[in-house]
Coordinates of C-alpha atoms and ligand atoms in Angstrom, one line a residue:
M1 CA 0.0 0.0 0.0
P2 CA 1.7 3.3 -1.1
P3 CA 1.7 6.2 1.5
L4 CA -1.5 8.3 1.3
L5 CA -2.1 11.9 2.4
T6 CA -5.2 12.1 4.5
W7 CA -6.8 15.0 6.3
E8 CA -10.1 15.2 8.1
T9 CA -12.2 17.0 5.4
K10 CA -10.7 15.2 2.3
K11 CA -13.4 14.2 -0.2
Q12 CA -13.9 13.5 -3.9
P13 CA -15.4 16.3 -6.0
A14 CA -19.2 16.4 -5.8
P15 CA -21.2 17.1 -9.0
I16 CA -22.0 20.8 -9.6
Q17 CA -25.1 21.9 -11.5
G18 CA -24.6 24.7 -13.9
F19 CA -23.7 25.9 -17.4
L20 CA -21.2 27.8 -19.3
K21 CA -22.9 30.8 -21.0
T22 CA -21.3 32.2 -24.1
E23 CA -21.2 35.9 -23.4
S24 CA -19.3 37.0 -26.5
V25 CA -17.2 35.8 -29.4
I26 CA -14.1 37.9 -29.9
F27 CA -12.7 38.3 -33.4
P28 CA -9.3 40.0 -32.9
Q29 CA -9.4 42.9 -35.4
G30 CA -12.1 41.1 -37.3
T31 CA -10.1 37.9 -37.8
G32 CA -12.4 35.1 -38.7
Y33 CA -15.6 37.2 -38.9
P34 CA -18.3 36.3 -39.9
P35 CA -18.0 32.8 -38.3
S36 CA -19.0 29.8 -40.3
G37 CA -20.1 27.7 -37.2
A38 CA -21.9 28.1 -33.9
A39 CA -20.2 29.9 -31.0
D40 CA -19.7 26.7 -29.1
D41 CA -17.6 25.3 -32.0
F42 CA -14.8 27.6 -31.2
P43 CA -11.9 25.8 -29.7
N44 CA -10.4 28.8 -27.9
R45 CA -12.2 29.8 -24.7
L46 CA -11.8 32.3 -21.9
I47 CA -14.0 31.4 -19.0
W48 CA -14.8 33.4 -15.9
G49 CA -15.8 31.4 -12.8
D50 CA -14.6 29.0 -10.1
N51 CA -12.6 26.4 -11.8
L52 CA -14.3 23.5 -9.9
A53 CA -17.6 24.5 -11.5
V54 CA -16.0 25.3 -14.8
I55 CA -14.2 22.0 -15.1
S56 CA -17.4 20.1 -14.2
A57 CA -19.2 22.0 -16.9
L58 CA -16.5 21.2 -19.4
M59 CA -16.3 17.5 -18.5
P60 CA -19.0 16.1 -20.8
Q61 CA -17.3 17.7 -23.8
Y62 CA -13.6 17.4 -22.8
E63 CA -13.2 14.3 -20.6
G64 CA -10.0 12.5 -21.8
K65 CA -9.4 15.1 -24.5
I66 CA -7.0 17.7 -23.2
P67 CA -3.3 17.1 -24.0
L68 CA -1.7 19.6 -21.7
I69 CA -2.9 21.3 -18.5
Y70 CA -0.7 23.8 -16.7
A71 CA -2.0 24.6 -13.2
D72 CA -0.5 27.6 -11.2
P73 CA -2.9 27.8 -8.2
P74 CA -2.4 30.0 -5.1
F75 CA 0.6 28.6 -3.2
F76 CA -0.8 28.6 0.4
S77 CA 1.4 31.7 1.0
N78 CA -1.2 33.5 3.2
R79 CA -0.8 36.7 1.3
H80 CA -3.0 39.0 -0.7
Y81 CA -1.7 40.0 -4.1
P82 CA -3.0 43.3 -5.5
A83 CA -2.7 44.0 -9.2
R84 CA -0.9 47.1 -10.4
I85 CA -2.2 49.2 -13.1
G86 CA 0.0 50.9 -15.6
R87 CA 3.5 52.2 -15.0
G88 CA 3.8 54.6 -12.0
E89 CA 5.1 51.7 -9.9
D90 CA 8.5 52.8 -8.6
S91 CA 9.3 50.0 -6.2
R92 CA 10.6 52.6 -3.7
R93 CA 7.3 54.5 -3.6
P94 CA 4.6 51.9 -3.1
R95 CA 2.1 54.7 -2.0
E96 CA 2.1 56.0 -5.6
W97 CA 1.2 52.6 -7.1
Q98 CA -2.2 52.5 -8.8
L99 CA -3.7 49.3 -7.4
A100 CA -6.6 47.1 -8.4
E101 CA -8.0 44.0 -6.8
G102 CA -5.8 41.0 -7.6
Y103 CA -6.3 37.7 -5.9
T104 CA -6.1 36.3 -2.4
D105 CA -4.1 33.4 -1.1
H106 CA -5.5 33.2 2.5
W107 CA -6.5 29.9 4.0
Q108 CA -7.7 29.0 7.4
D109 CA -5.3 26.1 7.6
I110 CA -3.7 23.5 5.3
D111 CA -6.8 21.4 5.3
T112 CA -8.9 24.2 3.8
Y113 CA -6.2 24.7 1.2
L114 CA -6.1 21.0 0.3
D115 CA -9.9 21.0 0.2
M116 CA -9.5 23.5 -2.6
L117 CA -6.6 21.8 -4.5
Y118 CA -7.5 18.1 -4.3
P119 CA -10.9 17.9 -6.1
R120 CA -9.6 20.2 -8.8
L121 CA -6.6 18.0 -9.5
V122 CA -8.9 14.9 -9.5
L123 CA -11.0 16.6 -12.2
M124 CA -8.0 17.8 -14.2
H125 CA -6.7 14.3 -14.3
R126 CA -10.0 13.2 -15.8
L127 CA -9.7 15.9 -18.5
L128 CA -6.3 14.8 -19.7
S129 CA -6.0 12.9 -22.9
P130 CA -4.4 9.4 -22.8
T131 CA -1.1 11.0 -23.8
G132 CA -1.6 14.1 -21.8
T133 CA 0.5 15.9 -19.1
L134 CA -0.2 18.0 -16.1
Y135 CA 2.3 20.6 -14.8
L136 CA 1.5 21.8 -11.3
H137 CA 3.3 24.9 -10.3
L138 CA 3.8 25.5 -6.5
D139 CA 6.6 26.4 -4.1
W140 CA 7.8 25.3 -0.7
H141 CA 4.6 26.1 1.0
A142 CA 2.6 23.2 -0.3
N143 CA 4.6 21.2 -2.9
A144 CA 5.3 18.3 -0.5
Y145 CA 1.6 17.7 0.1
A146 CA 0.9 18.1 -3.7
R147 CA 3.5 15.4 -4.5
L148 CA 1.6 12.8 -2.4
I149 CA -1.7 13.9 -3.8
L150 CA -0.5 13.6 -7.4
D151 CA 1.0 10.2 -6.6
E152 CA -2.4 9.1 -5.4
I153 CA -4.4 10.6 -8.4
F154 CA -2.0 9.7 -11.2
G155 CA -0.1 6.8 -9.7
A156 CA 3.5 7.3 -8.5
E157 CA 4.8 5.7 -11.6
Q158 CA 3.3 8.5 -13.7
F159 CA 5.6 11.1 -12.1
L160 CA 7.8 12.6 -14.9
N161 CA 9.7 15.5 -13.4
E162 CA 10.1 17.8 -10.5
I163 CA 11.2 21.0 -12.3
V164 CA 12.8 23.6 -10.3
W165 CA 12.4 27.1 -11.6
V166 CA 15.1 29.3 -10.2
Y167 CA 15.2 33.1 -10.2
H168 CA 16.7 36.1 -8.5
G169 CA 15.0 38.9 -6.6
P170 CA 15.1 41.0 -3.4
S171 CA 13.9 39.4 -0.2
P172 CA 13.5 40.6 3.4
I173 CA 14.7 37.2 4.8
R174 CA 17.8 37.5 7.0
S175 CA 17.5 34.4 9.0
A176 CA 17.5 31.7 6.3
F177 CA 18.7 31.4 2.7
N178 CA 16.6 33.4 0.3
R179 CA 13.8 31.3 -1.1
K180 CA 14.2 31.8 -4.8
H181 CA 12.8 28.8 -6.5
D182 CA 9.4 27.3 -7.4
T183 CA 8.7 23.7 -8.0
I184 CA 6.7 22.4 -10.9
L185 CA 5.5 18.8 -10.5
V186 CA 4.9 17.0 -13.8
Y187 CA 2.7 13.9 -14.2
T188 CA 1.6 12.1 -17.3
K189 CA -1.8 10.3 -17.7
S190 CA -0.1 7.2 -19.0
P191 CA 3.4 5.8 -20.0
E192 CA 2.7 6.9 -23.6
Y193 CA 2.9 10.7 -23.5
T194 CA 3.9 13.6 -25.7
F195 CA 7.5 14.9 -25.1
N196 CA 9.0 16.8 -28.0
V197 CA 12.6 16.7 -27.0
D198 CA 13.9 18.3 -30.2
A199 CA 11.6 21.3 -29.7
V200 CA 13.2 22.2 -26.4
R201 CA 16.9 21.4 -26.9
Q202 CA 19.3 24.1 -25.9
P203 CA 22.8 25.1 -27.1
Y204 CA 25.6 23.5 -25.0
D205 CA 27.5 25.7 -22.7
P206 CA 30.5 27.3 -24.5
T207 CA 32.9 25.6 -22.0
T208 CA 31.4 22.2 -22.9
I209 CA 31.8 22.9 -26.6
K210 CA 35.4 24.0 -26.0
T211 CA 36.2 20.9 -23.9
F212 CA 34.7 18.4 -26.5
S213 CA 36.2 20.2 -29.4
S214 CA 39.7 19.7 -28.0
S215 CA 39.1 16.1 -26.8
A216 CA 36.2 13.8 -27.8
K217 CA 37.1 11.6 -24.9
A218 CA 36.2 14.2 -22.2
G219 CA 33.2 13.7 -19.9
F220 CA 31.9 10.4 -18.8
G221 CA 32.4 8.5 -22.1
K222 CA 29.4 9.9 -23.9
I223 CA 30.1 12.2 -26.8
P224 CA 27.4 14.9 -27.1
D225 CA 26.0 16.0 -30.4
L226 CA 27.2 19.6 -30.0
A227 CA 25.3 20.8 -33.1
R228 CA 22.0 19.4 -32.0
G229 CA 22.0 20.8 -28.6
K230 CA 21.3 19.3 -25.2
V231 CA 18.1 18.2 -23.4
P232 CA 17.4 20.9 -20.7
E233 CA 18.1 19.8 -17.1
D234 CA 15.1 19.7 -14.7
W235 CA 16.2 23.1 -13.2
W236 CA 15.4 26.1 -15.2
Y237 CA 16.6 29.7 -14.9
F238 CA 14.2 32.3 -16.2
P239 CA 14.1 35.8 -14.8
V240 CA 10.9 36.7 -13.0
V241 CA 8.7 39.2 -14.9
A242 CA 10.0 42.4 -13.5
R243 CA 8.8 46.0 -13.5
L244 CA 10.5 47.0 -16.7
H245 CA 9.9 43.8 -18.7
N246 CA 7.7 44.4 -21.8
E247 CA 5.6 41.3 -21.1
R248 CA 4.6 42.7 -17.7
T249 CA 0.8 43.1 -17.3
G250 CA 0.7 44.3 -13.7
Y251 CA -1.3 41.2 -12.7
P252 CA 0.3 39.7 -9.6
T253 CA 2.6 36.6 -9.7
Q254 CA 2.7 36.6 -13.5
K255 CA 4.9 33.8 -14.9
P256 CA 7.5 34.3 -17.6
A257 CA 6.4 33.6 -21.2
A258 CA 9.7 31.8 -21.7
L259 CA 8.8 29.3 -19.0
M260 CA 5.4 28.6 -20.6
E261 CA 7.0 28.4 -24.0
R262 CA 9.2 25.5 -22.9
I263 CA 6.4 23.6 -21.3
I264 CA 4.0 24.0 -24.3
L265 CA 6.7 23.1 -26.8
A266 CA 7.7 20.0 -24.9
S267 CA 4.3 18.6 -24.0
S268 CA 1.9 19.6 -26.8
N269 CA 1.7 19.7 -30.5
P270 CA 0.4 22.4 -32.9
G271 CA -3.4 22.2 -32.9
D272 CA -3.6 20.7 -29.4
I273 CA -5.7 22.3 -26.6
V274 CA -3.6 23.7 -23.8
A275 CA -5.7 24.4 -20.7
D276 CA -5.0 26.7 -17.7
F277 CA -7.7 26.9 -15.0
F278 CA -5.8 29.4 -12.9
C279 CA -4.9 31.6 -15.8
G280 CA -4.1 34.9 -14.0
S281 CA -2.7 37.3 -16.5
G282 CA -3.1 34.7 -19.3
T283 CA 0.6 33.7 -19.9
T284 CA -0.4 30.2 -20.9
S285 CA -3.1 31.2 -23.4
A286 CA -1.0 34.0 -24.9
M287 CA 1.9 31.5 -25.5
A288 CA -0.4 28.8 -26.7
A289 CA -1.9 31.1 -29.3
Q290 CA 1.5 32.2 -30.4
L291 CA 2.7 28.6 -30.8
G292 CA -0.3 27.5 -32.8
R293 CA -2.1 25.6 -30.0
H294 CA -5.7 26.1 -28.9
F295 CA -6.4 27.4 -25.4
I296 CA -8.9 27.1 -22.6
A297 CA -8.2 29.8 -20.0
N298 CA -10.2 30.2 -16.8
D299 CA -10.0 32.3 -13.7
I300 CA -12.2 33.2 -10.8
T301 CA -11.4 36.9 -10.8
W302 CA -12.7 39.5 -13.2
R303 CA -9.3 41.3 -13.3
A304 CA -7.6 38.1 -14.5
I305 CA -10.1 37.5 -17.2
H306 CA -9.9 41.1 -18.4
T307 CA -6.1 41.1 -18.3
T308 CA -6.0 37.8 -20.2
K309 CA -8.4 39.2 -22.8
N310 CA -6.4 42.4 -23.3
R311 CA -3.2 40.3 -23.5
L312 CA -4.7 38.1 -26.2
L313 CA -5.9 41.1 -28.1
S314 CA -2.5 42.7 -27.9
G315 CA -0.8 39.8 -29.6
S316 CA -1.8 37.9 -32.7
C317 CA -4.6 35.6 -31.6
P318 CA -7.3 33.6 -33.4
P319 CA -11.0 34.2 -32.5
F320 CA -12.1 33.0 -29.0
I321 CA -15.3 32.8 -27.0
Q322 CA -15.8 34.4 -23.7
Q323 CA -17.9 32.4 -21.3
V324 CA -19.1 32.7 -17.7
F325 CA -20.2 29.9 -15.4
D326 CA -23.8 30.3 -14.3
S327 CA -25.9 28.0 -12.2
E328 CA -29.1 29.1 -13.9
K329 CA -29.8 28.1 -17.4
N330 CA -32.0 30.8 -18.8
L331 CA -30.3 34.1 -18.0
E332 CA -29.9 36.2 -21.1
I333 CA -26.3 37.1 -21.0
G334 CA -26.6 40.1 -23.4
E335 CA -29.0 41.7 -20.9
Q336 CA -27.0 41.0 -17.7
P337 CA -25.9 44.0 -15.7
N338 CA -22.2 43.5 -16.2
F339 CA -22.4 45.7 -19.3
P340 CA -25.2 48.2 -18.6
V341 CA -26.2 50.5 -21.4
N342 CA -25.1 54.1 -20.7
P343 CA -26.6 56.6 -23.1
D344 CA -24.4 59.4 -21.6
W345 CA -21.5 58.4 -23.7
A346 CA -23.4 59.4 -26.9
G347 CA -21.6 62.7 -27.2
M348 CA -18.2 61.3 -26.5
I349 CA -18.3 58.3 -28.8
T350 CA -19.4 59.3 -32.3
R351 CA -19.6 57.5 -35.5
K352 CA -18.1 58.7 -38.8
A353 CA -18.6 56.9 -42.1
E354 CA -16.1 54.2 -41.5
S355 CA -14.8 54.8 -38.0
I356 CA -15.7 55.4 -34.4
E357 CA -14.2 58.4 -32.8
I358 CA -13.5 58.7 -29.1
D359 CA -13.4 62.0 -27.2
S360 CA -10.0 62.8 -25.9
L361 CA -11.5 63.4 -22.4
L362 CA -12.6 59.8 -22.2
L363 CA -9.4 58.2 -23.4
P364 CA -7.3 58.3 -20.2
S365 CA -10.0 56.3 -18.3
L366 CA -10.4 53.6 -20.9
D367 CA -8.8 50.2 -20.6
S368 CA -10.3 48.8 -23.7
L369 CA -13.0 49.4 -26.2
E370 CA -14.8 47.0 -28.6
A371 CA -17.2 47.6 -31.4
G372 CA -19.5 44.9 -32.6
V373 CA -23.0 43.5 -32.9
Y374 CA -25.4 41.3 -30.9
T375 CA -26.7 38.1 -32.5
P376 CA -30.4 37.2 -32.0
D377 CA -29.4 34.9 -29.2
H378 CA -27.8 37.8 -27.2
I379 CA -24.2 36.8 -27.9
Y380 CA -21.9 39.8 -28.5
H381 CA -19.7 39.6 -31.6
S382 CA -16.7 41.8 -30.8
I383 CA -15.3 42.7 -34.2
T384 CA -12.8 45.4 -33.7
Q385 CA -11.0 46.4 -30.5
A386 CA -8.6 48.9 -29.0
V387 CA -6.7 48.0 -25.9
R388 CA -4.6 50.2 -23.7
P389 CA -1.0 48.9 -23.7
F390 CA -0.1 47.6 -20.2
R391 CA 2.4 50.4 -19.9
R392 CA -0.3 53.0 -19.7
K393 CA -0.4 54.8 -23.0
T394 CA -4.0 55.6 -23.9
I395 CA -5.9 53.6 -26.4
P396 CA -6.1 55.1 -30.0
P397 CA -8.8 57.8 -30.4
R398 CA -10.2 56.1 -33.5
L399 CA -11.4 52.6 -34.4
S400 CA -12.1 51.7 -38.0
I401 CA -15.3 49.9 -38.8
P402 CA -15.0 46.8 -41.1
S403 CA -16.7 47.5 -44.4
H404 CA -19.5 45.0 -44.0
L405 CA -20.7 46.7 -40.9
V406 CA -20.6 50.3 -42.1
K407 CA -24.4 50.3 -42.6
H408 CA -25.3 48.4 -39.4
P409 CA -26.0 49.8 -35.9
I410 CA -23.0 49.1 -33.8
V411 CA -22.7 48.4 -30.1
V412 CA -19.6 49.9 -28.5
R413 CA -18.4 48.3 -25.2
M414 CA -16.1 50.1 -22.9
T415 CA -14.1 48.8 -20.0
M416 CA -12.6 51.5 -17.7
I417 CA -9.3 51.2 -15.9
N418 CA -11.3 51.0 -12.6
G419 CA -13.2 47.9 -13.9
K420 CA -16.5 49.6 -14.7
Q421 CA -18.0 48.3 -18.0
E422 CA -20.7 50.0 -20.1
Q423 CA -22.1 49.8 -23.6
I424 CA -23.8 52.1 -26.0
L425 CA -25.7 51.5 -29.3
I426 CA -24.5 53.7 -32.1
E427 CA -26.8 53.9 -35.1
Ligands
SAM501 C1 -0.6 32.2 -9.3 S1 -1.9 33.0 -10.1 C2 -1.7 32.5 -11.7 C3 -0.7 33.4 -12.5 C4 -0.6 33.0 -13.9 N1 0.1 31.7 -14.1 C5 0.1 34.1 -14.7 O1 1.1 33.8 -15.4 O2 -0.3 35.2 -14.7 C6 -3.3 32.1 -9.5 C7 -4.6 32.5 -10.1 O3 -5.6 31.5 -9.7 C8 -6.8 32.2 -9.6 N2 -7.7 31.3 -8.8 C9 -7.7 31.1 -7.5 N3 -8.7 30.3 -7.1 C10 -9.4 30.0 -8.3 C11 -10.5 29.2 -8.6 N4 -11.1 28.5 -7.6 N5 -10.9 29.1 -9.8 C12 -10.3 29.8 -10.8 N6 -9.2 30.6 -10.6 C13 -8.7 30.6 -9.3 C14 -6.5 33.5 -9.0 O4 -7.5 34.5 -9.2 C15 -5.1 33.8 -9.7 O5 -5.4 34.6 -10.8

């Protein structure tokens, strides 16, 4: 009998009643519009809701079908992580930071934390395809517990790697070594799994090349193929996403794109679905889209969903649907109060023949703006978008209207920096 982690409240996930409502279909700069199929046929999804409910709702369609899941949950750090908006975040002047709600990693005790983690990992295991892989990203706070839990769910023999991601950074600790690594536990669904070794090879260190160039007999008797490169070790150095990095979104605990790139290249193939149910700033989905994979991105906070959406729109991304988990079936999403109609904007957003003009007074408070149409079933088709770059320049004052919409009434949706969302119909 292998060792098993038990705690008083441990239980298997219970069924959750509810539905994923498609709120909008986003066609980045009109790409793929008009669609040929129904909204639910789109393979790329951004879903707002508690992932336990979201995964349950996805199960009938995706059980055994997802080749790669990356999970980066709260770490049991007992901290609150605010998001930072825009630049103005001189690390020496925290009082000047413009903050927004981020996410919370507070738990009553380890049992409560494991009550969150365990059922979600059980469900993620069910979603994985027969050749699929799970990467679970944690640190010293909870990785020892997670290792035993994953052994139980996957079988200890399905353990593939314990990846150590090392980085630098300031730390207030003076009574111990600085804790500067995270642990990524990797498990496969079966012994037959995807691992694209050639996609992640790295150049050998210059000293290794020099040594073997002067003597082929160096080392431990194995002659490396210097031109082909080496298989990376299970410890990876990537810098953390710091204040001045271009990829920085301001969302807390954002992971480096380079880290996700290596995981996606190694453990998925073009066209595969890569899922991240704790998506945060959307690093996984942005890299998946860039590498020709499909994505399912999900988070419980509005800020994460909004940041991921803006990030996808800022890169080159295929169309995706935006969904929300709802326990009721018949709510008409297009009429939900999360985008109330505000006629007051009429004078500030005007329509010219082939463009929408935005008043310069409105620009500094806007985080994103979309122009599109509603379908008869209340799904918003977002056809052209403007997004404020994360480094707080304003969005452009003009959006061009695609030629086939020039004669249609258009609904403009605005999201403010403070999270307020409104829409207006422009004839
Ligand atoms: C460590 S962060 C993820 C960071 C992300 N990998 C990135 O690169 O930006 C953890 C995320 O999990 C989300 N989260 C926590 N509990 C959740 C739940 N029950 N369902 C969905 N998301 C959840 C938080 O809102 C937070 O955005």
